[in-house]
Coordinates of C-alpha atoms in Angstrom, one line a residue:
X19 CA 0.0 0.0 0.0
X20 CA 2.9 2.4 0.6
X21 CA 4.2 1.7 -2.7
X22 CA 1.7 2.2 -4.3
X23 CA 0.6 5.4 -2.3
X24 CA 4.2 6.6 -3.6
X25 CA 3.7 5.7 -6.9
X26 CA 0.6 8.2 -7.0
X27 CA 2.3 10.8 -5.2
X28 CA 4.9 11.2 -7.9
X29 CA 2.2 10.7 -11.1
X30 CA 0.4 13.5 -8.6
X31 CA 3.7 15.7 -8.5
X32 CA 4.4 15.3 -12.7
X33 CA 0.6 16.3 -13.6
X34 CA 1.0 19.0 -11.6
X35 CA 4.3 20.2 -13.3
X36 CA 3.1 19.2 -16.6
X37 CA -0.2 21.3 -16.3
X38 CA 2.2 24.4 -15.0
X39 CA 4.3 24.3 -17.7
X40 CA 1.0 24.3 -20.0
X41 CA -0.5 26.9 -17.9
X42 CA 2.4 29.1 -18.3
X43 CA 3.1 28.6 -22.0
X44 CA -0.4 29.5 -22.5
X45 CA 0.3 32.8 -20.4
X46 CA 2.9 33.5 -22.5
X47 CA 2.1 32.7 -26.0
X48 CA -1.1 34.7 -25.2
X49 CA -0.6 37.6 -22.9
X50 CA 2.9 38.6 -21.5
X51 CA 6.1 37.6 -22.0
X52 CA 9.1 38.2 -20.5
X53 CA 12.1 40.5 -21.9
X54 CA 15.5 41.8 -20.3
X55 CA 17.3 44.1 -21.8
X56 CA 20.5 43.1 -22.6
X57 CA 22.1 46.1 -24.4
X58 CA 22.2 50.0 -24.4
X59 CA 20.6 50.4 -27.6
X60 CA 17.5 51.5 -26.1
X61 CA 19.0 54.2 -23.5
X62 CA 17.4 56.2 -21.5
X63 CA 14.0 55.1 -21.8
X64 CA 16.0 51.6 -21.3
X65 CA 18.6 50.0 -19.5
X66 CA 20.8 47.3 -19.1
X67 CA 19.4 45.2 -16.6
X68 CA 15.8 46.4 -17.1
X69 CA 13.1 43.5 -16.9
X70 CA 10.0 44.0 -18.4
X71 CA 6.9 42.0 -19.7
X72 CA 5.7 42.2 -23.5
X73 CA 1.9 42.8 -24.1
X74 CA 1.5 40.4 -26.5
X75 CA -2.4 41.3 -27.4
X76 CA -1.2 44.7 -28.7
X77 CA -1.4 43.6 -32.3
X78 CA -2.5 40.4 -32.5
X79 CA -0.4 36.8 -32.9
X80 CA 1.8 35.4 -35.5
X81 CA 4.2 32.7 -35.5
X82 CA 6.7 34.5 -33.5
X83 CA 4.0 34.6 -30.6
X84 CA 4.5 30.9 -29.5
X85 CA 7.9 29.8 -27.8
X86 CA 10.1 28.6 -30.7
X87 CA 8.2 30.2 -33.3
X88 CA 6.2 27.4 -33.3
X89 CA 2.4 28.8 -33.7
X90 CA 1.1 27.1 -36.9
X91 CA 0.0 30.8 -38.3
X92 CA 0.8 32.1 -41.4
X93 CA 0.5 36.0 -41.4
X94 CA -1.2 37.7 -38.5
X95 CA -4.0 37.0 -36.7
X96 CA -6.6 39.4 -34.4
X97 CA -3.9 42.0 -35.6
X98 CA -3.8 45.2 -34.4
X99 CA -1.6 48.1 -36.6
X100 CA 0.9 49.4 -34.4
X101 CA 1.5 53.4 -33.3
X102 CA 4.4 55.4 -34.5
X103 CA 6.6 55.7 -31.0
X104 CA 5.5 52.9 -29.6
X105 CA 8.4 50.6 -28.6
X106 CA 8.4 47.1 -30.2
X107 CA 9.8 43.8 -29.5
X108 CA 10.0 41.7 -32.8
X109 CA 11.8 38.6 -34.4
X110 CA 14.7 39.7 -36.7
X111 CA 14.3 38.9 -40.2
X112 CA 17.5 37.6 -40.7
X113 CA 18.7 36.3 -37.6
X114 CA 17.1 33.8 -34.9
X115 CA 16.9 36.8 -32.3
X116 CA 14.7 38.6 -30.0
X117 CA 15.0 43.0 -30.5
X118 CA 13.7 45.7 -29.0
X119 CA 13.3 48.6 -30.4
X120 CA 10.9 51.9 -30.9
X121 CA 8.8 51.9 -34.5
X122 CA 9.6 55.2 -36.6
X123 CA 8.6 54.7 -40.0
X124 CA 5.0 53.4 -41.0
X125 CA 4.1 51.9 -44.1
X126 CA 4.8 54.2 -47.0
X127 CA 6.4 56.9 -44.9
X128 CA 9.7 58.4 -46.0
X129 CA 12.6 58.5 -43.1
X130 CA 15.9 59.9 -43.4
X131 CA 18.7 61.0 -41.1
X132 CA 20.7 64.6 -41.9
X133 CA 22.8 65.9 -39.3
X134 CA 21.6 63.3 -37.1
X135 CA 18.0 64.9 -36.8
X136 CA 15.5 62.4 -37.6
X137 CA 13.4 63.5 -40.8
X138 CA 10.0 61.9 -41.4
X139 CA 8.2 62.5 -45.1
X140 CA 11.1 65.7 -45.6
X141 CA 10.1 66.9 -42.2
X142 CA 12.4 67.4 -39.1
X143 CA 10.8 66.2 -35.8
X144 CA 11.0 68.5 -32.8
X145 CA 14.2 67.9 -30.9
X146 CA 14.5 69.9 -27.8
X147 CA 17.9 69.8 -26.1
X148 CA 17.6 68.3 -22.5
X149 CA 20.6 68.0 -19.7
X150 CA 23.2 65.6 -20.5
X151 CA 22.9 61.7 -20.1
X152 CA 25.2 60.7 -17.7
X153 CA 26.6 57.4 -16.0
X154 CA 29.0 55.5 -14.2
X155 CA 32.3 54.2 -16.6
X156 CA 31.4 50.4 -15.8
X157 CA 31.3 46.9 -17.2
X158 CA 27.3 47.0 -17.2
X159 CA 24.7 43.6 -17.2
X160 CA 26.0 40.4 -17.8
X161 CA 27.6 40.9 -20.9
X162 CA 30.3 43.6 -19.2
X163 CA 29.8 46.0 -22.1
X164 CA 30.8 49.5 -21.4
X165 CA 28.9 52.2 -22.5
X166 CA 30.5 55.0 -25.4
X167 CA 30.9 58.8 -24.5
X168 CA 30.6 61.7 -25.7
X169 CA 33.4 63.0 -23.5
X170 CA 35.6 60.0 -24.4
X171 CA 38.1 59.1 -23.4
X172 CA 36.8 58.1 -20.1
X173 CA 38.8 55.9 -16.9
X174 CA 36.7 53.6 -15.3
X175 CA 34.8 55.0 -12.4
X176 CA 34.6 58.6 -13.8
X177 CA 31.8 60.1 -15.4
X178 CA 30.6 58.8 -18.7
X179 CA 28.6 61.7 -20.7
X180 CA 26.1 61.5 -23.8
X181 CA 23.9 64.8 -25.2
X182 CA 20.3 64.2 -24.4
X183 CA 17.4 65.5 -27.0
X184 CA 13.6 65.7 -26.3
X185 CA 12.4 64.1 -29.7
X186 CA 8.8 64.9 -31.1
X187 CA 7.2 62.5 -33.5
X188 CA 4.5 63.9 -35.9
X189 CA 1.6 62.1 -33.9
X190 CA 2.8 64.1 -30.7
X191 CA 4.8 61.1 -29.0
X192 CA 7.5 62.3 -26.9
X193 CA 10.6 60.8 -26.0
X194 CA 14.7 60.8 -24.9
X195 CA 17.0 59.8 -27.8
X196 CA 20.9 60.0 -26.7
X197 CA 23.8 61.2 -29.0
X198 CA 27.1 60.7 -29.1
X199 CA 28.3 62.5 -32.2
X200 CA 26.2 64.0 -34.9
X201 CA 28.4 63.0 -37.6
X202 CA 28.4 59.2 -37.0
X203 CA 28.1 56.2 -39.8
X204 CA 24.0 56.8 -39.8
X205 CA 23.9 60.1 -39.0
X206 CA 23.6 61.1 -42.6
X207 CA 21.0 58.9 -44.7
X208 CA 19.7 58.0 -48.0
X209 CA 16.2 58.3 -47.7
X210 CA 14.4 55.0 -47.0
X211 CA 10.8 54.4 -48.0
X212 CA 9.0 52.0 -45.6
X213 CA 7.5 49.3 -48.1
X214 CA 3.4 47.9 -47.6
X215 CA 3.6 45.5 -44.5
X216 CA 7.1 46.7 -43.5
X217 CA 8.1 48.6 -40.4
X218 CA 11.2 51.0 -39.4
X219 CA 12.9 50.6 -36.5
X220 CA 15.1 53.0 -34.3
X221 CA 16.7 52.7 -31.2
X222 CA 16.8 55.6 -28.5
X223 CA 20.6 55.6 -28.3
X224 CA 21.0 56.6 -32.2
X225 CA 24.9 56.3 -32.0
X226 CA 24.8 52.9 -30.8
X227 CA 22.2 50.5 -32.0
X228 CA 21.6 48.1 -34.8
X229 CA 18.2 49.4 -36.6
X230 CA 16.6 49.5 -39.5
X231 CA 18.9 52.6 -40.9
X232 CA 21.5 49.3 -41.5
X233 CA 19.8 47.4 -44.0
X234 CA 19.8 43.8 -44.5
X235 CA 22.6 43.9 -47.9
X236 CA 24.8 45.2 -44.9
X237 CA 24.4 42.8 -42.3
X238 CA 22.0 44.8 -40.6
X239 CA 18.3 44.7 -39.4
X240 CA 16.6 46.6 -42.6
X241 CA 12.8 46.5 -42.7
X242 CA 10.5 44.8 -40.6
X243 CA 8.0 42.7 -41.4
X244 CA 4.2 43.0 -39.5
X245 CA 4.6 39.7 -39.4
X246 CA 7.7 39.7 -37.1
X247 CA 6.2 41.6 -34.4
X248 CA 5.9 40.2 -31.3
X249 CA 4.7 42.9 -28.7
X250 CA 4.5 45.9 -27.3
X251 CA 6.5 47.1 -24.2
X252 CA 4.3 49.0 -21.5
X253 CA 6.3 49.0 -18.3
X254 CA 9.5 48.3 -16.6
X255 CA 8.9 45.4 -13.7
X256 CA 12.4 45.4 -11.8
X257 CA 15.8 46.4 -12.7
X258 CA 19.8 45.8 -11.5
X259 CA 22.4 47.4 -12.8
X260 CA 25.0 44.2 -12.3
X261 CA 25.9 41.5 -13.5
X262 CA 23.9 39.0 -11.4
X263 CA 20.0 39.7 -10.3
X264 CA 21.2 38.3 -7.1
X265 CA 23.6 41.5 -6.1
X266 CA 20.4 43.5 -4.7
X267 CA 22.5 46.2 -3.9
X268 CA 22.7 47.2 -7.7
X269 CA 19.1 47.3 -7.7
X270 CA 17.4 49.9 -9.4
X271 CA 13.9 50.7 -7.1
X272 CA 13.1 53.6 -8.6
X273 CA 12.7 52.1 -11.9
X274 CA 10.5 49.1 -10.4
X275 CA 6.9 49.6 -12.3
X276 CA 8.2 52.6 -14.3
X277 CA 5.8 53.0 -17.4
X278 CA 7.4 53.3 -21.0
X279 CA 7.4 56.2 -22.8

């Protein structure tokens, strides 16, 4: 009898793991899923070490919504169209990776970079100069990547500086984009128009992410397709600045529950 009490107690123990592990890939593929940011592409309104969950109703599921890219979809389903500002979490095209980054260009819509202002359909968006962007010389997250300065060079320890802008989308989104030198590789563009079903992507720290102003004959990310998205990002849930989630005296509090902008 006590074998056989045992017996149940461990078929009782798997069912229950099994049916948790269902539970929460349903939670996932269907509502939220989890994203830490593992680069500075994305400063200020990111950082390294910044955990957040992905609202993955926001426009609808494709294949990329399902762990693996599994979900037996073809195109979009209960889609949604995106906003211009918004900031995105989507399946490369090219490689088998995760981005995050915040969606610029719109189907149709002409973007270009001169002088590093952003220029939407031969418009400048409002850019409002803001105080510097500054932070701590340090190996940051787990990946020990230091950050670049606009006061380079910088020892460790000191004071690591970047010019901070107030950027203005033409639908009235606000938001910080860092710069480190006005006259970098991307800083001067040819114009690129955003094909039907295609996205552009840009990342808040415009001297040091891999967007959509790289295109894919380059190596880099190009266009996105609707397709690809994945989610939208809506608020931060915890932070840490090092390099384990376990050193809780590099936590970040005040940026527990922050909202995105």
């Amino acid at each position: 009898m006590a074998k056989k009490n045992s017996e149940g107690g461990i078929l009782d123990t798997v069912k229950t793991i099994v049916w948790a592990l269902v539970i929460a890939g349903v939670f996932r593929t269907l509502f939220f899923q989890p994203f830490w940011i593992p680069s500075g592409s994305m400063k200020d309104t990111l950082l390294i070490g910044d955990f957040l969950f992905v609202n993955k109703m926001a426009y609808g599921y494709s294949k990329y919504s399902c762990p693996f890219s599994a979900c037996p979809i073809s195109g979009r389903i209960l889609a949604s169209d995106p906003e211009r500002g918004d900031v995105v979490v989507f399946r490369h095209p090219t490689k088998n990776v995760d981005f995050i980054k915040r969606l610029i260009g719109l189907p149709g819509d002409q973007i270009q970079m001169i002088d590093g202002v952003l220029q939407i359909n031969g418009k400048a968006v409002g850019m409002q100069p803001e105080t510097d962007f500054a932070e701590v010389m340090e190996r940051q997250g787990p990946q020990g990547l230091l950050p670049r300065c606009t006061n380079a060079p910088v020892g460790m320890g000191d004071t690591c500086l970047k010019k901070r802008f107030k950027e203005t989308l033409p639908n009235g989104v606000t938001h910080d984009i860092l710069q480190i030198n006005e006259n970098g590789p991307v800083d001067n563009t040819p114009v690129y128009t955003v094909p039907e079903g295609m996205y552009f992507f840009m990342g808040d720290n415009r001297d040091n992410s891999e967007d959509s102003r790289f295109p894919q004959s380059v190596g880099g990310l190009g266009f996105v397709p609707a397709e690809n998205l994945i989610g939208r990002a809506d608020r931060i849930m915890f932070s840490s600045a090092g390099r384990s989630l376990f050193y809780f005296w590099t936590w970040r509090p005040d940026r527990f529950f922050k909202a995105i902008n």
